[in-house]
PDB file of C-alpha atoms in Angstrom:
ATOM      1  CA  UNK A 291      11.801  17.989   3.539  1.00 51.00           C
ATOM      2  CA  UNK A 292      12.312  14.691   5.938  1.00 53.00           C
ATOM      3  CA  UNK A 293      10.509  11.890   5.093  1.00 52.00           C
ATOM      4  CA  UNK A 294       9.042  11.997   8.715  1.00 53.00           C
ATOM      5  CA  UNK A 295       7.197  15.240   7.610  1.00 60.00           C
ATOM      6  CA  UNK A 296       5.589  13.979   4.616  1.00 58.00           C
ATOM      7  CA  UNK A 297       4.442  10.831   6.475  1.00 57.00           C
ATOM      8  CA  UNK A 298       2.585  13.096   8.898  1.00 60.00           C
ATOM      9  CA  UNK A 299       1.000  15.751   6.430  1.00 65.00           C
ATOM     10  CA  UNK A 300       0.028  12.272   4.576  1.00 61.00           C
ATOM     11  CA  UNK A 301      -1.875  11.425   8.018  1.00 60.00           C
ATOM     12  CA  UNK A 302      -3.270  15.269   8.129  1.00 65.00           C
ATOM     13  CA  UNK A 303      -4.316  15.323   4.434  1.00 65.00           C
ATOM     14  CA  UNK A 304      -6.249  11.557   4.644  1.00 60.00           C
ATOM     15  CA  UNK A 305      -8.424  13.143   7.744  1.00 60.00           C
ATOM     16  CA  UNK A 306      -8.947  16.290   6.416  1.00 64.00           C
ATOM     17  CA  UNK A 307     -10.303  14.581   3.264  1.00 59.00           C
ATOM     18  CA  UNK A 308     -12.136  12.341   5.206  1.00 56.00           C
ATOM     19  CA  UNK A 309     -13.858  14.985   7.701  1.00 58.00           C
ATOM     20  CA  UNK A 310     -14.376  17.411   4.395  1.00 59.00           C
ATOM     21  CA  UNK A 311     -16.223  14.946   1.934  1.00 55.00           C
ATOM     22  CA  UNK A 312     -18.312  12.251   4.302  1.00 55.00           C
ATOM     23  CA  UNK A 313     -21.518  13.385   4.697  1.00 54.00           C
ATOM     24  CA  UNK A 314     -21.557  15.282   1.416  1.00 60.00           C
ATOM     25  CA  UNK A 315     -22.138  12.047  -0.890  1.00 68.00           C
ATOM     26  CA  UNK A 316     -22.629   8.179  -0.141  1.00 81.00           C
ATOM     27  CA  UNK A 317     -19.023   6.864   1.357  1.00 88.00           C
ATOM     28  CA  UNK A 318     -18.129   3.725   1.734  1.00 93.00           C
ATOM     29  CA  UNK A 319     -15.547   1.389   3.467  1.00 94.00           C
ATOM     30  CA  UNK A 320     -14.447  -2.391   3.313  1.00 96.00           C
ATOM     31  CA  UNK A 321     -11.697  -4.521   3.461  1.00 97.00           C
ATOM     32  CA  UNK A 322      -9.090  -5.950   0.916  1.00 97.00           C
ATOM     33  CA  UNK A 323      -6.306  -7.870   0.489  1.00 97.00           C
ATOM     34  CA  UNK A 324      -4.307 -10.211  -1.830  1.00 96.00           C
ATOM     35  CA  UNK A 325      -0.998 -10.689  -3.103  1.00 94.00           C
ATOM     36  CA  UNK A 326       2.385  -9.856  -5.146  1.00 92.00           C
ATOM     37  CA  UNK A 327       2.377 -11.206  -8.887  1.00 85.00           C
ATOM     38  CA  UNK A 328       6.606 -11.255  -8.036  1.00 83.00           C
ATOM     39  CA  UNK A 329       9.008 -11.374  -5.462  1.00 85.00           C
ATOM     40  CA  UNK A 330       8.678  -8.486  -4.944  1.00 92.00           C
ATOM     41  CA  UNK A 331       5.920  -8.381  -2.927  1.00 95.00           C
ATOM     42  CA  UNK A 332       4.056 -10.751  -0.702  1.00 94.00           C
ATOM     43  CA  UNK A 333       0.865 -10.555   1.605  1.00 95.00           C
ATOM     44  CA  UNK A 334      -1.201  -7.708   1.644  1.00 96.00           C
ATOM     45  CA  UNK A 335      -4.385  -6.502   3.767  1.00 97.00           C
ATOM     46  CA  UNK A 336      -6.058  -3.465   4.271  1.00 97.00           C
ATOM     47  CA  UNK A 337      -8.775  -1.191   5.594  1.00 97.00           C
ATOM     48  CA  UNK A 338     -10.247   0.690   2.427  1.00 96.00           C
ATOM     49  CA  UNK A 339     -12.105   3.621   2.198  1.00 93.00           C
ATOM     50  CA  UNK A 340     -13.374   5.663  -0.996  1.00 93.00           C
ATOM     51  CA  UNK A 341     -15.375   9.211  -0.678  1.00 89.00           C
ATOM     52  CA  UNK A 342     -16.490   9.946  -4.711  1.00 89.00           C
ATOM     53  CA  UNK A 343     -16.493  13.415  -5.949  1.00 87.00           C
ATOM     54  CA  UNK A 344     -19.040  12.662  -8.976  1.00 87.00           C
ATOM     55  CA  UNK A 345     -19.951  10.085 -10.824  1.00 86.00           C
ATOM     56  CA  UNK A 346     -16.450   9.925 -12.417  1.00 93.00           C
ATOM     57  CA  UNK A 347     -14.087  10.739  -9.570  1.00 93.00           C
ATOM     58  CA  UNK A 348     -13.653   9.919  -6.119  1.00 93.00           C
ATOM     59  CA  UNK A 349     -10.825   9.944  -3.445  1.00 91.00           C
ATOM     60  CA  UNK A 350      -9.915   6.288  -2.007  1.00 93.00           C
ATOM     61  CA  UNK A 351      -7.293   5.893   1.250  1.00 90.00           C
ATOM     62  CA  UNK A 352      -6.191   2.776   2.682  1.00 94.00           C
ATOM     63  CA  UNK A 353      -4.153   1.844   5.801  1.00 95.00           C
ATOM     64  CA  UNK A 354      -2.602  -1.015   4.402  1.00 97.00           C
ATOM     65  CA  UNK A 355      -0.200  -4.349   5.987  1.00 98.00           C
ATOM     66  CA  UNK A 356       2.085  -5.401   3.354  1.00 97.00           C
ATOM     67  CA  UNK A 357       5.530  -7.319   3.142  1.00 96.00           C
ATOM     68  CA  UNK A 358       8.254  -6.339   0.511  1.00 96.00           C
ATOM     69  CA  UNK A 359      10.660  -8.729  -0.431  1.00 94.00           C
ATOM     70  CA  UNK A 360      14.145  -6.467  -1.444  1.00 91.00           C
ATOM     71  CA  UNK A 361      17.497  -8.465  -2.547  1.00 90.00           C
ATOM     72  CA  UNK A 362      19.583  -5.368  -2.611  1.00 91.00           C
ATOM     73  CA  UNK A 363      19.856  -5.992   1.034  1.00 92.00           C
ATOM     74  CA  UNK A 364      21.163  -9.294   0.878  1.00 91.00           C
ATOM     75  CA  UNK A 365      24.159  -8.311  -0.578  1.00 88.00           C
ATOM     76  CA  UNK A 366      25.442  -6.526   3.001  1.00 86.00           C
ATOM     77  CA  UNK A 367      24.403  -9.880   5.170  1.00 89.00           C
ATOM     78  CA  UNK A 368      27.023 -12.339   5.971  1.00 87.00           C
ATOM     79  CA  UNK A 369      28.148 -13.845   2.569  1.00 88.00           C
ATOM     80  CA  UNK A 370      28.578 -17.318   4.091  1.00 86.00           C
ATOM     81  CA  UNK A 371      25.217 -17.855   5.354  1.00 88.00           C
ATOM     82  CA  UNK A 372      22.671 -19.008   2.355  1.00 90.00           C
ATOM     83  CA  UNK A 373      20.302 -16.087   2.428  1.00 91.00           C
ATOM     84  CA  UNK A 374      17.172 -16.430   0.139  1.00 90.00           C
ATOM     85  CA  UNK A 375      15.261 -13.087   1.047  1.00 92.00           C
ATOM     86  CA  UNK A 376      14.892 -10.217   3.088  1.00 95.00           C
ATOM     87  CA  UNK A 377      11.247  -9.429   4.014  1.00 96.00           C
ATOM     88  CA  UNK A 378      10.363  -5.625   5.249  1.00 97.00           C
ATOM     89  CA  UNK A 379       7.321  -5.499   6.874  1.00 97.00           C
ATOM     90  CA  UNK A 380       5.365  -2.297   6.665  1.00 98.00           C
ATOM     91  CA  UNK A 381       2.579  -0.079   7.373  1.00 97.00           C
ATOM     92  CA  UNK A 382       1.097   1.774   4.534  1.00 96.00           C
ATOM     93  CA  UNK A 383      -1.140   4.843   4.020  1.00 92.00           C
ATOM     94  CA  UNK A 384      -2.117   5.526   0.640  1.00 92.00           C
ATOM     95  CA  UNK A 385      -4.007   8.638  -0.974  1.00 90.00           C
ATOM     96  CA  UNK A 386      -5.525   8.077  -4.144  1.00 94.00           C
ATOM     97  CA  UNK A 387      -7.948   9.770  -7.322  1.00 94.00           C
ATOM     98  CA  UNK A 388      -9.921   7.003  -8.719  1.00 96.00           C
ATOM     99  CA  UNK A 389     -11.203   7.892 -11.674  1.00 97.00           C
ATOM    100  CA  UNK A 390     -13.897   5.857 -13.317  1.00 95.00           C
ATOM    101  CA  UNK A 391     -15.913   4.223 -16.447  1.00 95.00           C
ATOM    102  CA  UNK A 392     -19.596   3.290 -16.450  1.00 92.00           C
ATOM    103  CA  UNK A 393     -19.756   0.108 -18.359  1.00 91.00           C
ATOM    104  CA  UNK A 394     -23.180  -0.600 -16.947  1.00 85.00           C
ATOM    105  CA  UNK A 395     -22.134  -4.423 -15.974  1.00 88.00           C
ATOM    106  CA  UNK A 396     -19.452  -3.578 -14.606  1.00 94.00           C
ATOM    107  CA  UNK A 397     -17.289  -0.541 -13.690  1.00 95.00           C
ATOM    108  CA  UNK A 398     -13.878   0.278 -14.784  1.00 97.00           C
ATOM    109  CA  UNK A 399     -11.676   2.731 -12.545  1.00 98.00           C
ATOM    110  CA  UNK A 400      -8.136   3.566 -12.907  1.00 98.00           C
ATOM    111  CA  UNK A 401      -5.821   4.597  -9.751  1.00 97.00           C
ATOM    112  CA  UNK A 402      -2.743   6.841  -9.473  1.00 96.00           C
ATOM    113  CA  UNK A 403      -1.378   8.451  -6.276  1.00 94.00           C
ATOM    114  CA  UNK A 404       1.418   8.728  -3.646  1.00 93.00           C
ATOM    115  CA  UNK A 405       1.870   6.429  -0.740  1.00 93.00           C
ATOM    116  CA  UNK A 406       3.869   7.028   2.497  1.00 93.00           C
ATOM    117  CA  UNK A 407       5.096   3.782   4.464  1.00 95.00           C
ATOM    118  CA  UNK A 408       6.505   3.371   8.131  1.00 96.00           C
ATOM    119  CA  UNK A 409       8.890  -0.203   8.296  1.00 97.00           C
ATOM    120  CA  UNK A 410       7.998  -1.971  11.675  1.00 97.00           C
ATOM    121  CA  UNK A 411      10.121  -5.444  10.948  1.00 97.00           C
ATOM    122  CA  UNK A 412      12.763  -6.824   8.574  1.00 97.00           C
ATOM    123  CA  UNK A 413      13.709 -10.422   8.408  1.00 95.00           C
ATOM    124  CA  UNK A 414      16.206 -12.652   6.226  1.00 94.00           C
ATOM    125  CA  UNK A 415      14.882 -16.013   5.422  1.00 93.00           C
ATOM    126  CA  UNK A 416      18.001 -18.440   4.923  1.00 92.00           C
ATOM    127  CA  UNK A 417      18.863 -22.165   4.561  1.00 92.00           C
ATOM    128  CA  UNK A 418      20.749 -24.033   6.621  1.00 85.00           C
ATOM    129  CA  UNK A 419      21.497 -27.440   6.926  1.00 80.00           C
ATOM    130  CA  UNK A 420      18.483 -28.427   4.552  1.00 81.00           C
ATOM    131  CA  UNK A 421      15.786 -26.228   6.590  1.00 87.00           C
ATOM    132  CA  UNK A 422      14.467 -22.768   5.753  1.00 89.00           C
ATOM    133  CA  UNK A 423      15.048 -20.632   8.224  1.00 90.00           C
ATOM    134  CA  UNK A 424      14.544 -16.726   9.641  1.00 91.00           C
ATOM    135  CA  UNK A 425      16.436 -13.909  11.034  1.00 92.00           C
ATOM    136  CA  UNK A 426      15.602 -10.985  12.498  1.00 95.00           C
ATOM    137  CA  UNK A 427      17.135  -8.079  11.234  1.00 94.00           C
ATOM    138  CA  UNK A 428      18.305  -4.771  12.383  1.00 95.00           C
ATOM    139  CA  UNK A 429      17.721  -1.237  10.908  1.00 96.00           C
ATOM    140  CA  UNK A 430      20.380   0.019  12.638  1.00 95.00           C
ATOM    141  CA  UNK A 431      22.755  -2.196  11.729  1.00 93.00           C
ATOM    142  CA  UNK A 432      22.031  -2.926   8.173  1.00 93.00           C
ATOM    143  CA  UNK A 433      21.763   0.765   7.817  1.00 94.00           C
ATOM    144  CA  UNK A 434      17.727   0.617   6.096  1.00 95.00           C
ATOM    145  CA  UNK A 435      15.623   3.389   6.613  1.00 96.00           C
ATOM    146  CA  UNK A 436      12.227   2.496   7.984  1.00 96.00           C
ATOM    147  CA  UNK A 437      10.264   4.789   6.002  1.00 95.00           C
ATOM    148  CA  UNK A 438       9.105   5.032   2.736  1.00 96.00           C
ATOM    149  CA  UNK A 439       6.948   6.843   0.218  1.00 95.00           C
ATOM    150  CA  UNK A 440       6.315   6.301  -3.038  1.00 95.00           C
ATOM    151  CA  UNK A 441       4.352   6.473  -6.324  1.00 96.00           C
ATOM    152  CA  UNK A 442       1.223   4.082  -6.482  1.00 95.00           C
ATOM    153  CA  UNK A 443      -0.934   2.965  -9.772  1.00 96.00           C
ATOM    154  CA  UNK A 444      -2.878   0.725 -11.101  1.00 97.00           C
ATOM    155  CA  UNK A 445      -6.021  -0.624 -12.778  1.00 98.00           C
ATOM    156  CA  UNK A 446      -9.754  -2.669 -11.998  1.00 97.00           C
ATOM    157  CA  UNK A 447     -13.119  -3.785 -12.375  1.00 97.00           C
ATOM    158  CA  UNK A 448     -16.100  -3.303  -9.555  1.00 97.00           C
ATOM    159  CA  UNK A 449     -19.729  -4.144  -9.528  1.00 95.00           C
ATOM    160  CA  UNK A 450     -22.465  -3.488  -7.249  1.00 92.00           C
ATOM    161  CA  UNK A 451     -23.934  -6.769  -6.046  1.00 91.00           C
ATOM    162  CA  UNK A 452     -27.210  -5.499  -3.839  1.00 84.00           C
ATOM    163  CA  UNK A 453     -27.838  -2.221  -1.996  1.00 79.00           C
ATOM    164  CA  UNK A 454     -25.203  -0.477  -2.895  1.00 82.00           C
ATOM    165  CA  UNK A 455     -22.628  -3.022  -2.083  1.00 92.00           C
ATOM    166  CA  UNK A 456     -19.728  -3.474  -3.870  1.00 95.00           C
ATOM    167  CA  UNK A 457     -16.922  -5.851  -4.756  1.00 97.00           C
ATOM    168  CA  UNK A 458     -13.863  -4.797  -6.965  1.00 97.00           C
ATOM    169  CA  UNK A 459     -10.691  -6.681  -8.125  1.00 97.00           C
ATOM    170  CA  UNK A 460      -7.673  -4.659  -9.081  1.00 97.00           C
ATOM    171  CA  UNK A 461      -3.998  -4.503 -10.241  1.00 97.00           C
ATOM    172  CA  UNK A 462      -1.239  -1.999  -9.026  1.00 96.00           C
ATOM    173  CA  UNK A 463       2.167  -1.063  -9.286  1.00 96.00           C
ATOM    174  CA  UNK A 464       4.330   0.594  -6.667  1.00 96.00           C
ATOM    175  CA  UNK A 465       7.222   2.406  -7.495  1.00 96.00           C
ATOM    176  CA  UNK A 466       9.542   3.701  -4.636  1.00 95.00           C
ATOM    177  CA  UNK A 467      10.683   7.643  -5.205  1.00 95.00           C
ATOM    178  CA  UNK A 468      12.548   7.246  -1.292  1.00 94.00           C
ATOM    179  CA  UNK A 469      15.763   5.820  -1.692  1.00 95.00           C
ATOM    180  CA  UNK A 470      15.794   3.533   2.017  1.00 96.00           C
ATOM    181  CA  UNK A 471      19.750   3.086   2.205  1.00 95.00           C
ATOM    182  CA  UNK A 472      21.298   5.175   4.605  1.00 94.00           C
ATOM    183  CA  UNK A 473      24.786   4.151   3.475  1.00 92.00           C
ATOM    184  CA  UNK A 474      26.216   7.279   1.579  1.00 91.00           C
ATOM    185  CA  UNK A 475      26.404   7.035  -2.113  1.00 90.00           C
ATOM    186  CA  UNK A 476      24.190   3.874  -2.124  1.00 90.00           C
ATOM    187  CA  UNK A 477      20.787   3.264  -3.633  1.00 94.00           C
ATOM    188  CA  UNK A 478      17.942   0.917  -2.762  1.00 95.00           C
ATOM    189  CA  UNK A 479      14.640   1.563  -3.729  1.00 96.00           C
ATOM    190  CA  UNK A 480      11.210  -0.565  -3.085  1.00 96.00           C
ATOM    191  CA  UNK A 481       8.860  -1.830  -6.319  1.00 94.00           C
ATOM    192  CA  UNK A 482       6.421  -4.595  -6.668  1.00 94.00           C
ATOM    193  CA  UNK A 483       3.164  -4.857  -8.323  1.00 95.00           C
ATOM    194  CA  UNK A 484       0.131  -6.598  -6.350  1.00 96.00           C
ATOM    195  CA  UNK A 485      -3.223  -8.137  -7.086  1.00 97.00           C
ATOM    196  CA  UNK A 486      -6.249  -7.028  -5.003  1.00 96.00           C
ATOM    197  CA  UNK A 487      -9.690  -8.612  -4.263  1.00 97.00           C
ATOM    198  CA  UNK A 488     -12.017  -6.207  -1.796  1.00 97.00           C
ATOM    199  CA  UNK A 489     -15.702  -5.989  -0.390  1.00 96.00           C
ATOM    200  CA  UNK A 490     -17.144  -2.287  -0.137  1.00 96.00           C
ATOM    201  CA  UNK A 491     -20.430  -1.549   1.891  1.00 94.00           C
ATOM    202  CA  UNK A 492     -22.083   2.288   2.253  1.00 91.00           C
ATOM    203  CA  UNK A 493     -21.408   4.457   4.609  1.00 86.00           C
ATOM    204  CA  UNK A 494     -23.288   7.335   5.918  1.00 71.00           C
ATOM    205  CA  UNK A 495     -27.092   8.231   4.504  1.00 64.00           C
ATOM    206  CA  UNK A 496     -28.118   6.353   1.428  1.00 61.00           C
ATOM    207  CA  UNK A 497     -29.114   7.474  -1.962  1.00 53.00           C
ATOM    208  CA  UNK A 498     -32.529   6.692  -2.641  1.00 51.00           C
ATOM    209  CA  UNK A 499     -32.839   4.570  -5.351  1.00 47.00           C
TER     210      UNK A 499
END
């Protein structure tokens, strides 16, 4: 199966969940965003949204902006020019079960799904002559594939603040299953781990109290 196909059913499978469970319990969407704990991974914003099945399970999608440092690129730029980094920038749609733990205080939820990616720039950041400087890459020519999907999991803590608002911090790990070289018998993969901070508010009818 192409890549290109299981971005789209990833696009056909977040709306049909969507259309399916709103309305049927209390929704809810926000924003989040935060940073890599490596290299590997730098800003990262996103749109969330999370539609619970019970009180232990729900289904949580994001469409997410995040750049991914990779050095296995480096090693095809021009060797005489002092490249530091190669930043892809991409667009992210995640599908996830969230599965949670009542701790009263606070609430404990764990995350694991898949996660399908679309590339839409790639730069090299390099010094010369003392000064840090970027380049903008090509796919093409570098041979990178702009897509990506991968494995995503990871761990938190949320607590409802007032009416049903609610704020979360969490920690996740993204491991690439799409290898993103096109060169034949060549492997380069994307990883990274990430913190999170994020505000949730309800969507949709309330649940009386």
């Amino acid at each position: 199966m192409k890549i290109t196909s299981i971005f789209e059913r990833s696009l056909l499978l977040f709306f049909f969940l969507f259309f399916v469970i709103i309305g049927k319990s209390q929704n809810y969407l926000g924003i989040a965003g935060g940073g890599g704990l490596t290299g590997d991974v730098g800003l990262r914003a996103a749109v969330v949204a999370e539609f619970p099945v019970n009180s232990f399970m729900s289904f949580q999608s994001e469409v997410v902006f995040v750049q991914r440092a990779n050095a296995e690129i480096i090693r095809r730029l021009d060797p005489d020019r002092d490249y530091r980094q190669v930043v892809l920038s991409y667009l992210e749609l995640p599908l996830m079960a969230r599965f949670k733990l009542d701790l009263d205080a606070v609430e404990l939820f764990a995350l694991l799904g898949i996660k399908a990616g679309y590339s839409v720039d790639m730069r090299a950041n390099y010094v010369e002559e003392g000064s840090l400087s970027s380049e903008k890459l090509s796919f093409n020519t570098n041979k990178i594939d702009r897509f990506d999907v991968g494995l995503s999991l990871g761990v938190g803590l949320e607590k409802v603040i007032s009416k049903y608002r609610k704020i979360f911090i969490d920690y996740r790990y993204y491991l690439g299953l799409y290898n993103i070289d096109e060169v034949p018998n060549a492997e380069i993969f994307n990883q990274g781990s990430v913190v999170n901070l994020g505000f949730l508010i309800p969507i949709g009818k309330l649940e009386k109290e």
